[in-house]
Coordinates of C-alpha atoms in Angstrom, one line a residue:
M1424 CA 145.4 160.6 72.3
S1425 CA 147.2 164.0 72.7
P1426 CA 145.5 165.8 75.8
V1427 CA 144.8 168.9 73.7
K1428 CA 143.2 168.6 70.0
N1429 CA 141.6 171.6 69.1
S1430 CA 141.4 173.6 66.1
T1431 CA 140.0 177.1 66.6
A1432 CA 140.2 180.8 66.6
L1433 CA 137.8 183.4 67.4
F1434 CA 138.3 187.0 65.9
T1435 CA 136.8 190.5 66.4
V1436 CA 137.9 191.2 62.7
L1437 CA 139.1 188.3 60.5
F1438 CA 141.8 189.2 58.3
L1439 CA 143.1 186.2 56.6
S1440 CA 146.8 186.3 55.3
L1441 CA 148.9 183.2 53.8
L1442 CA 152.3 182.9 54.7
T1443 CA 154.7 183.0 51.7
C1444 CA 158.7 182.8 51.6
K1445 CA 159.0 186.3 49.8
S1446 CA 161.9 188.5 49.9
G1447 CA 161.4 192.2 50.2
G1448 CA 162.5 195.6 51.8
S1449 CA 159.8 197.6 52.6
N1450 CA 159.2 198.3 56.3
T1451 CA 155.7 200.3 56.4
T1452 CA 154.6 199.8 59.9
G1453 CA 152.0 201.6 62.3
E1454 CA 149.7 204.5 61.5
G1455 CA 151.1 204.4 57.9
M1456 CA 149.6 201.3 57.0
L1457 CA 146.0 202.9 57.7
N1458 CA 146.2 204.7 54.4
L1459 CA 147.4 201.9 52.3
P1460 CA 144.9 200.0 49.8
L1461 CA 143.6 196.6 51.9
K1462 CA 145.8 194.3 49.3
Q1463 CA 149.1 196.3 50.2
K1464 CA 148.4 196.4 54.0
Q1465 CA 151.0 193.4 54.4
I1466 CA 154.4 192.9 55.9
E1467 CA 156.9 192.4 52.8
G1468 CA 159.1 189.1 53.7
L1469 CA 156.3 187.5 55.8
F1470 CA 152.6 187.7 54.3
E1471 CA 151.1 188.3 50.7
Y1472 CA 147.5 189.3 50.5
I1473 CA 145.2 186.7 48.5
E1474 CA 142.3 188.2 46.6
A1475 CA 138.9 186.5 47.2
D1476 CA 138.4 185.9 43.6
Q1477 CA 141.9 184.0 43.3
S1478 CA 141.4 181.9 46.3
G1479 CA 137.5 181.6 46.4
L1480 CA 137.4 182.5 49.8
N1481 CA 134.6 185.1 49.4
F1482 CA 133.1 184.8 52.9
I1483 CA 131.5 187.8 54.6
N1484 CA 129.9 188.2 57.8
N1485 CA 127.0 190.3 56.9
M1486 CA 125.8 192.6 59.9
P1487 CA 122.1 194.0 60.0
D1488 CA 121.8 197.6 60.1
S1489 CA 119.5 197.5 63.0
L1490 CA 120.2 199.0 66.5
A1491 CA 117.7 196.6 67.7
A1492 CA 119.5 193.5 66.3
Y1493 CA 122.3 194.4 68.7
I1494 CA 120.6 195.9 71.8
F1495 CA 117.9 193.3 72.0
K1496 CA 119.2 190.2 70.2
Y1497 CA 123.0 189.9 71.1
E1498 CA 125.0 192.9 72.6
Y1499 CA 128.0 191.3 71.9
A1500 CA 127.5 191.1 68.2
F1501 CA 130.5 192.9 66.9
N1502 CA 132.7 190.5 68.6
G1503 CA 132.6 188.8 65.5
G1504 CA 132.0 185.3 64.2
G1505 CA 134.4 182.5 64.4
V1506 CA 137.0 180.5 62.0
A1507 CA 138.2 176.9 62.5
I1508 CA 140.7 175.4 60.2
G1509 CA 141.4 171.5 60.0
D1510 CA 141.5 168.9 57.3
I1511 CA 138.0 167.3 57.0
N1512 CA 138.6 164.9 54.2
N1513 CA 142.1 163.6 55.4
D1514 CA 143.9 164.8 52.0
K1515 CA 146.6 166.8 53.9
L1516 CA 145.4 170.1 52.9
P1517 CA 143.4 172.5 55.5
D1518 CA 140.1 173.2 55.1
I1519 CA 138.2 176.4 56.3
Y1520 CA 134.8 176.9 58.4
F1521 CA 133.6 180.3 59.2
S1522 CA 130.6 181.2 61.3
G1523 CA 128.4 184.1 60.3
T1524 CA 126.9 185.8 63.4
F1525 CA 123.6 186.5 61.7
D1526 CA 124.2 184.8 58.2
R1527 CA 124.8 181.4 57.0
N1528 CA 128.2 179.6 58.4
R1529 CA 130.3 178.6 55.4
L1530 CA 132.8 175.5 54.7
Y1531 CA 135.3 175.9 52.2
L1532 CA 137.2 172.8 50.6
N1533 CA 141.0 173.4 50.2
L1534 CA 141.3 172.2 46.5
G1535 CA 145.3 173.0 46.6
N1536 CA 147.4 175.9 45.1
M1537 CA 145.6 178.3 47.1
K1538 CA 142.2 177.6 45.7
F1539 CA 138.8 176.8 47.8
K1540 CA 135.5 175.5 47.1
D1541 CA 132.2 176.4 48.8
I1542 CA 130.9 173.0 50.0
T1543 CA 128.5 174.3 52.5
D1544 CA 125.1 173.1 51.2
Q1545 CA 126.7 169.8 50.1
A1546 CA 128.1 169.1 53.4
G1547 CA 124.9 170.2 55.3
V1548 CA 126.7 172.7 57.8
D1549 CA 125.3 176.0 57.6
G1550 CA 124.7 176.6 61.4
G1551 CA 121.0 176.7 61.3
A1552 CA 118.8 179.4 62.8
G1553 CA 120.1 181.7 65.5
L1554 CA 123.3 183.9 66.3
K1555 CA 126.5 181.9 65.8
T1556 CA 129.7 182.9 67.5
G1557 CA 132.9 180.4 68.1
V1558 CA 133.6 177.3 66.3
T1559 CA 135.7 174.5 66.6
M1560 CA 137.0 171.5 64.7
A1561 CA 137.8 168.3 66.8
D1562 CA 137.5 164.7 66.4
V1563 CA 134.9 164.2 68.8
N1564 CA 133.9 160.5 68.1
A1565 CA 137.5 159.7 67.6
D1566 CA 136.7 158.1 64.2
G1567 CA 139.7 159.4 62.6
L1568 CA 137.8 162.5 60.9
L1569 CA 137.0 166.0 62.2
D1570 CA 133.8 167.1 63.1
I1571 CA 132.4 170.5 63.5
Y1572 CA 131.0 172.5 66.8
V1573 CA 129.1 175.5 66.4
C1574 CA 128.2 177.8 69.3
K1575 CA 125.3 180.0 69.6
S1576 CA 123.8 182.9 71.7
G1577 CA 121.2 185.8 71.5
H1578 CA 118.2 186.8 73.5
F1579 CA 115.3 184.4 72.0
P1580 CA 111.9 183.4 73.8
N1581 CA 112.4 180.1 72.3
P1582 CA 116.0 178.7 73.8
A1583 CA 116.5 176.5 70.6
Y1584 CA 117.5 179.3 68.7
R1585 CA 120.6 179.1 70.8
A1586 CA 120.9 175.3 71.0
N1587 CA 124.8 174.7 70.0
A1588 CA 125.1 172.2 67.0
L1589 CA 127.6 169.5 66.7
Y1590 CA 128.1 168.3 63.0
I1591 CA 129.5 164.6 62.8
N1592 CA 131.7 164.0 60.0
K1593 CA 130.4 161.2 57.9
G1594 CA 133.4 160.7 55.6
N1595 CA 131.9 161.6 52.4
M1596 CA 131.8 165.5 52.3
T1597 CA 128.4 165.6 54.2
F1598 CA 128.0 166.0 58.1
K1599 CA 125.0 165.3 60.2
E1600 CA 124.0 167.3 63.2
E1601 CA 124.1 165.3 66.3
G1602 CA 124.3 167.7 69.2
A1603 CA 121.2 166.3 71.5
L1604 CA 122.8 162.6 70.6
Y1605 CA 126.3 163.6 72.1
G1606 CA 124.8 165.7 74.9
L1607 CA 126.3 168.9 73.7
Q1608 CA 123.2 170.9 72.3
D1609 CA 123.7 173.4 75.2
I1610 CA 121.6 176.6 75.2
S1611 CA 123.7 178.5 77.7
Y1612 CA 124.8 181.7 75.6
S1613 CA 127.9 180.1 74.4
T1614 CA 131.2 182.0 72.9
Q1615 CA 133.4 179.2 72.2
S1616 CA 134.2 175.5 72.8
Y1617 CA 137.5 173.6 73.6
F1618 CA 138.0 169.9 73.4
A1619 CA 140.7 167.9 75.3
D1620 CA 141.1 164.9 77.2
F1621 CA 140.8 166.4 80.6
D1622 CA 140.4 163.2 82.6
T1623 CA 142.8 161.4 80.5
D1624 CA 140.4 158.3 79.6
G1625 CA 141.4 158.3 75.9
D1626 CA 138.3 160.4 74.6
L1627 CA 137.6 164.0 74.1
D1628 CA 135.7 166.1 76.7
M1629 CA 134.9 169.8 76.2
F1630 CA 135.1 172.8 77.8
L1631 CA 132.5 175.6 77.2
V1632 CA 132.9 179.1 77.5
N1633 CA 129.6 181.1 78.0
H1634 CA 129.1 185.0 78.7
P1635 CA 126.5 186.6 81.4
L1636 CA 123.1 187.3 80.0
G1637 CA 123.8 191.1 80.6
W1638 CA 125.8 192.9 83.4
D1639 CA 123.2 192.1 85.8
K1640 CA 125.0 189.7 88.2
N1641 CA 121.6 187.8 89.1
T1642 CA 121.3 186.6 85.6
T1643 CA 124.8 185.2 84.9
S1644 CA 125.1 182.1 82.8
T1645 CA 127.7 179.4 83.6
Q1646 CA 130.5 177.8 82.4
A1647 CA 130.1 174.1 81.5
M1648 CA 132.7 171.4 81.4
M1649 CA 131.3 168.6 79.8
A1650 CA 132.6 165.1 79.8
M1651 CA 130.7 164.0 76.7
A1652 CA 127.2 163.7 78.1
T1653 CA 128.1 164.6 81.6
L1654 CA 127.5 168.1 82.7
R1655 CA 129.2 169.8 85.4
P1656 CA 128.6 173.5 85.9
L1657 CA 131.3 176.1 86.9
K1658 CA 129.8 179.5 88.0
I1659 CA 132.7 181.5 86.7
P1660 CA 131.6 184.0 84.0
H1661 CA 134.7 184.6 81.8
D1662 CA 135.7 186.0 78.4
S1663 CA 138.2 183.5 77.1
T1664 CA 140.1 180.4 77.8
S1665 CA 143.7 178.7 76.7
V1666 CA 143.8 175.0 77.0
T1667 CA 147.4 173.3 77.1
D1668 CA 149.6 171.2 79.2
Y1669 CA 151.3 174.1 81.4
T1670 CA 152.7 171.3 83.9
S1671 CA 154.2 168.9 81.6
M1672 CA 152.2 166.0 83.4
K1673 CA 150.3 164.9 80.1
M1674 CA 147.2 166.7 81.3
A1675 CA 145.2 169.3 79.7
D1676 CA 145.0 172.3 81.9
L1677 CA 142.9 175.4 81.6
Q1678 CA 143.9 179.2 81.7
I1679 CA 140.8 181.0 82.3
A1680 CA 140.1 185.0 81.8
P1681 CA 137.3 186.3 84.2
L1682 CA 135.0 188.7 83.4
P1683 CA 134.6 191.7 85.9
M1684 CA 131.5 191.5 87.7
E1685 CA 130.3 194.2 89.8

């Protein structure tokens, strides 16, 4: 098994463009692009804007018009949600999963020819209650099918609202939430998860990025490296992580961007 199998991205603002082979001569760049209509904000020769009514990708991360929702529930709400891209049904077409910070998550099946279908309800992967952050697609149980892991955060009296969710792919366009069964139903104010075979034993482990609960150093949450059901906390608050084989030793390494703590 490759030491790193991960399909994730976490965006502040999600702008989905699709790669094309198109010739053109415009070189509009920089501040001038801010005045262009959205569908014209593309680099000629590299990207082409695809309308939502054409692709079927009509996901919107709706944000409530409430200051209390941000200050008292989740101060990092405007960091945005997450998106994961992977082939959930092994038809060689990349499917797309979006997380909604306050809204339902959405799974779009790739039908080919730049067309997608929302199969969230059929698949049973709407993310559940709580505030959703990063998402990851990985074959957690090594059955040849991509599963989906959803991180959650937020200030709630009941910690169950920020219990991360693991959706196991059942192979028939449906998933089952089994986070507790796999020991991955963490409640540590999570931002993003990274799956790789860190101990080279043939199965995937998970490194979980969490963030401080406020900026009081006495309430800092921890980072967690999980070897499936085994939890080994690392008290290093950080913002993001990169996983790759930096040393060419066929082992997954971690590059961590720490958060400044006073």
